[in-house]
mmCIF file of C-alpha atoms in Angstrom:
data_model
loop_
_atom_site.group_PDB
_atom_site.id
_atom_site.type_symbol
_atom_site.label_atom_id
_atom_site.label_comp_id
_atom_site.label_asym_id
_atom_site.label_seq_id
_atom_site.Cartn_x
_atom_site.Cartn_y
_atom_site.Cartn_z
ATOM 1 C CA UNK A 1089 -0.063 0.002 -0.218
ATOM 2 C CA UNK A 1090 2.977 2.248 1.063
ATOM 3 C CA UNK A 1091 4.329 1.865 -2.735
ATOM 4 C CA UNK A 1092 1.556 2.459 -4.293
ATOM 5 C CA UNK A 1093 1.131 5.979 -2.894
ATOM 6 C CA UNK A 1094 4.442 6.149 -3.083
ATOM 7 C CA UNK A 1095 4.378 5.298 -7.108
ATOM 8 C CA UNK A 1096 1.417 7.607 -7.326
ATOM 9 C CA UNK A 1097 2.967 10.864 -5.446
ATOM 10 C CA UNK A 1098 5.784 10.045 -8.024
ATOM 11 C CA UNK A 1099 3.588 9.851 -10.913
ATOM 12 C CA UNK A 1100 2.624 13.211 -9.652
ATOM 13 C CA UNK A 1101 5.407 14.859 -9.558
ATOM 14 C CA UNK A 1102 7.000 13.629 -12.797
ATOM 15 C CA UNK A 1103 4.437 15.135 -14.528
ATOM 16 C CA UNK A 1104 4.397 18.677 -12.669
ATOM 17 C CA UNK A 1105 8.779 18.679 -13.327
ATOM 18 C CA UNK A 1106 7.846 17.435 -17.042
ATOM 19 C CA UNK A 1107 5.770 20.807 -17.422
ATOM 20 C CA UNK A 1108 8.044 23.014 -15.900
ATOM 21 C CA UNK A 1109 10.894 21.652 -18.194
ATOM 22 C CA UNK A 1110 9.274 22.577 -21.508
ATOM 23 C CA UNK A 1111 10.992 25.914 -21.103
ATOM 24 C CA UNK A 1112 13.933 27.427 -22.078
ATOM 25 C CA UNK A 1113 16.976 25.710 -19.878
ATOM 26 C CA UNK A 1114 17.789 27.305 -16.618
ATOM 27 C CA UNK A 1115 21.494 28.398 -15.650
ATOM 28 C CA UNK A 1116 23.573 27.088 -12.711
ATOM 29 C CA UNK A 1117 25.044 29.528 -10.364
ATOM 30 C CA UNK A 1118 27.596 28.564 -7.814
ATOM 31 C CA UNK A 1119 27.246 30.969 -4.784
ATOM 32 C CA UNK A 1120 30.024 33.499 -4.735
ATOM 33 C CA UNK A 1121 31.638 34.170 -1.087
ATOM 34 C CA UNK A 1122 29.202 36.471 -0.130
ATOM 35 C CA UNK A 1123 26.085 35.085 -1.062
ATOM 36 C CA UNK A 1124 24.661 31.554 0.477
ATOM 37 C CA UNK A 1125 22.054 28.914 -1.171
ATOM 38 C CA UNK A 1126 18.633 29.401 0.561
ATOM 39 C CA UNK A 1127 15.446 26.963 0.367
ATOM 40 C CA UNK A 1128 13.977 24.538 0.478
ATOM 41 C CA UNK A 1129 16.274 21.660 -0.331
ATOM 42 C CA UNK A 1130 19.073 23.558 1.720
ATOM 43 C CA UNK A 1131 19.789 22.592 5.752
ATOM 44 C CA UNK A 1132 17.786 19.696 6.570
ATOM 45 C CA UNK A 1133 19.534 15.866 6.323
ATOM 46 C CA UNK A 1134 17.899 13.888 3.430
ATOM 47 C CA UNK A 1135 17.555 10.221 4.021
ATOM 48 C CA UNK A 1136 17.616 7.532 1.289
ATOM 49 C CA UNK A 1137 13.831 6.127 0.473
ATOM 50 C CA UNK A 1138 14.248 4.881 -3.164
ATOM 51 C CA UNK A 1139 16.676 4.346 -5.909
ATOM 52 C CA UNK A 1140 14.461 4.244 -9.342
ATOM 53 C CA UNK A 1141 10.880 4.722 -8.525
ATOM 54 C CA UNK A 1142 10.382 1.936 -6.479
ATOM 55 C CA UNK A 1143 13.687 0.109 -4.900
ATOM 56 C CA UNK A 1144 14.279 0.362 -1.128
ATOM 57 C CA UNK A 1145 18.758 -0.447 -0.724
ATOM 58 C CA UNK A 1146 19.462 -2.293 1.835
ATOM 59 C CA UNK A 1147 22.364 -0.693 3.501
ATOM 60 C CA UNK A 1148 24.879 -0.749 6.260
ATOM 61 C CA UNK A 1149 24.550 2.511 7.207
ATOM 62 C CA UNK A 1150 21.735 5.032 6.134
ATOM 63 C CA UNK A 1151 22.526 7.375 2.926
ATOM 64 C CA UNK A 1152 22.119 10.926 2.828
ATOM 65 C CA UNK A 1153 23.196 14.364 2.278
ATOM 66 C CA UNK A 1154 22.850 17.452 3.907
ATOM 67 C CA UNK A 1155 23.777 20.856 1.442
ATOM 68 C CA UNK A 1156 25.116 23.818 3.578
ATOM 69 C CA UNK A 1157 24.390 27.090 2.812
ATOM 70 C CA UNK A 1158 28.100 27.469 1.751
ATOM 71 C CA UNK A 1159 27.560 25.248 -1.073
ATOM 72 C CA UNK A 1160 29.493 22.028 0.458
ATOM 73 C CA UNK A 1161 27.500 19.061 1.007
ATOM 74 C CA UNK A 1162 28.085 16.298 2.928
ATOM 75 C CA UNK A 1163 26.538 13.046 3.872
ATOM 76 C CA UNK A 1164 26.938 8.982 3.055
ATOM 77 C CA UNK A 1165 26.444 6.876 0.355
ATOM 78 C CA UNK A 1166 25.149 3.658 2.872
ATOM 79 C CA UNK A 1167 29.327 2.158 3.079
ATOM 80 C CA UNK A 1168 31.071 6.028 2.734
ATOM 81 C CA UNK A 1169 31.459 9.574 3.644
ATOM 82 C CA UNK A 1170 31.010 12.024 0.653
ATOM 83 C CA UNK A 1171 31.707 15.490 1.065
ATOM 84 C CA UNK A 1172 31.128 17.763 -2.669
ATOM 85 C CA UNK A 1173 30.118 20.700 -4.012
ATOM 86 C CA UNK A 1174 26.211 21.295 -5.295
ATOM 87 C CA UNK A 1175 25.081 24.166 -7.746
ATOM 88 C CA UNK A 1176 21.671 25.255 -7.372
ATOM 89 C CA UNK A 1177 19.507 26.653 -10.678
ATOM 90 C CA UNK A 1178 16.026 28.473 -11.612
ATOM 91 C CA UNK A 1179 13.193 25.807 -11.732
ATOM 92 C CA UNK A 1180 14.768 23.317 -9.641
ATOM 93 C CA UNK A 1181 18.516 22.458 -12.023
ATOM 94 C CA UNK A 1182 21.032 20.864 -9.254
ATOM 95 C CA UNK A 1183 24.288 19.752 -10.143
ATOM 96 C CA UNK A 1184 26.488 18.003 -7.170
ATOM 97 C CA UNK A 1185 30.263 17.790 -8.204
ATOM 98 C CA UNK A 1186 33.716 17.836 -6.729
ATOM 99 C CA UNK A 1187 32.465 14.199 -4.825
ATOM 100 C CA UNK A 1188 35.242 13.179 -3.105
ATOM 101 C CA UNK A 1189 34.199 10.143 -0.907
ATOM 102 C CA UNK A 1190 36.427 7.795 2.405
ATOM 103 C CA UNK A 1191 36.996 4.172 0.903
ATOM 104 C CA UNK A 1192 36.020 2.088 3.113
ATOM 105 C CA UNK A 1193 35.101 -1.967 2.136
ATOM 106 C CA UNK A 1194 31.987 -2.592 2.098
ATOM 107 C CA UNK A 1195 29.314 -5.645 1.313
ATOM 108 C CA UNK A 1196 27.264 -3.873 -0.670
ATOM 109 C CA UNK A 1197 29.340 -1.183 -2.421
ATOM 110 C CA UNK A 1198 27.762 -1.887 -5.519
ATOM 111 C CA UNK A 1199 24.710 -0.244 -3.991
ATOM 112 C CA UNK A 1200 26.470 2.279 -2.852
ATOM 113 C CA UNK A 1201 27.527 3.684 -6.006
ATOM 114 C CA UNK A 1202 24.208 3.708 -7.474
ATOM 115 C CA UNK A 1203 23.714 6.056 -4.464
ATOM 116 C CA UNK A 1204 26.730 7.920 -5.682
ATOM 117 C CA UNK A 1205 25.847 7.877 -9.216
ATOM 118 C CA UNK A 1206 22.157 8.692 -8.387
ATOM 119 C CA UNK A 1207 23.879 12.312 -6.897
ATOM 120 C CA UNK A 1208 26.113 12.656 -9.455
ATOM 121 C CA UNK A 1209 23.329 12.547 -12.539
ATOM 122 C CA UNK A 1210 20.843 14.419 -11.130
ATOM 123 C CA UNK A 1211 19.964 17.159 -13.405
ATOM 124 C CA UNK A 1212 16.515 18.862 -11.249
ATOM 125 C CA UNK A 1213 15.034 18.238 -7.977
ATOM 126 C CA UNK A 1214 11.327 18.519 -6.786
ATOM 127 C CA UNK A 1215 10.247 18.319 -3.562
ATOM 128 C CA UNK A 1216 6.768 17.421 -2.317
ATOM 129 C CA UNK A 1217 6.403 18.254 1.924
ATOM 130 C CA UNK A 1218 9.086 15.737 2.987
ATOM 131 C CA UNK A 1219 10.066 13.996 -0.231
ATOM 132 C CA UNK A 1220 12.714 15.152 -2.533
ATOM 133 C CA UNK A 1221 12.583 13.333 -5.714
ATOM 134 C CA UNK A 1222 15.682 13.900 -8.218
ATOM 135 C CA UNK A 1223 15.564 13.585 -12.037
ATOM 136 C CA UNK A 1224 17.783 12.980 -14.757
ATOM 137 C CA UNK A 1225 18.958 15.062 -17.742
ATOM 138 C CA UNK A 1226 16.257 12.776 -19.783
ATOM 139 C CA UNK A 1227 13.253 13.402 -16.793
ATOM 140 C CA UNK A 1228 13.814 9.947 -15.885
ATOM 141 C CA UNK A 1229 13.434 8.954 -12.032
ATOM 142 C CA UNK A 1230 16.579 8.985 -10.565
ATOM 143 C CA UNK A 1231 15.461 8.256 -6.996
ATOM 144 C CA UNK A 1232 13.525 9.496 -3.858
ATOM 145 C CA UNK A 1233 14.768 11.129 -0.367
ATOM 146 C CA UNK A 1234 13.087 11.875 2.726
ATOM 147 C CA UNK A 1235 13.698 15.031 4.960
ATOM 148 C CA UNK A 1236 14.720 13.697 8.566
ATOM 149 C CA UNK A 1237 12.728 14.887 11.290
#
């Protein structure tokens, strides 16, 4: 039942994003030393919910990330700690870049790599209540996160 509701929510979110994506490509801006990033994606911890539209991963630790006001990103891919930068643009445009990770051995290394790839491939995002969905450049759903309470 929960997956059905989530699938319906993702379908609505995808429709909203496709409508917003029909206009020209928004520019990305990096924060200058005097500017700070703001918006609902900045500040809270986002915990991995799904990869794609319905796949849940079982990882040794919770995959998550936090975007700071200075544009830095920190978190975990479920096995390794990660750090990087993010650029945000108009109409929910996003680009994660310059990721560096620890290199711990992990039996679920392939799933952790999928989490990193999702972040690195993210092109747009959409937030609905406590859910954050990432979309690729082709408008395909890459996965979803839930805001930590």
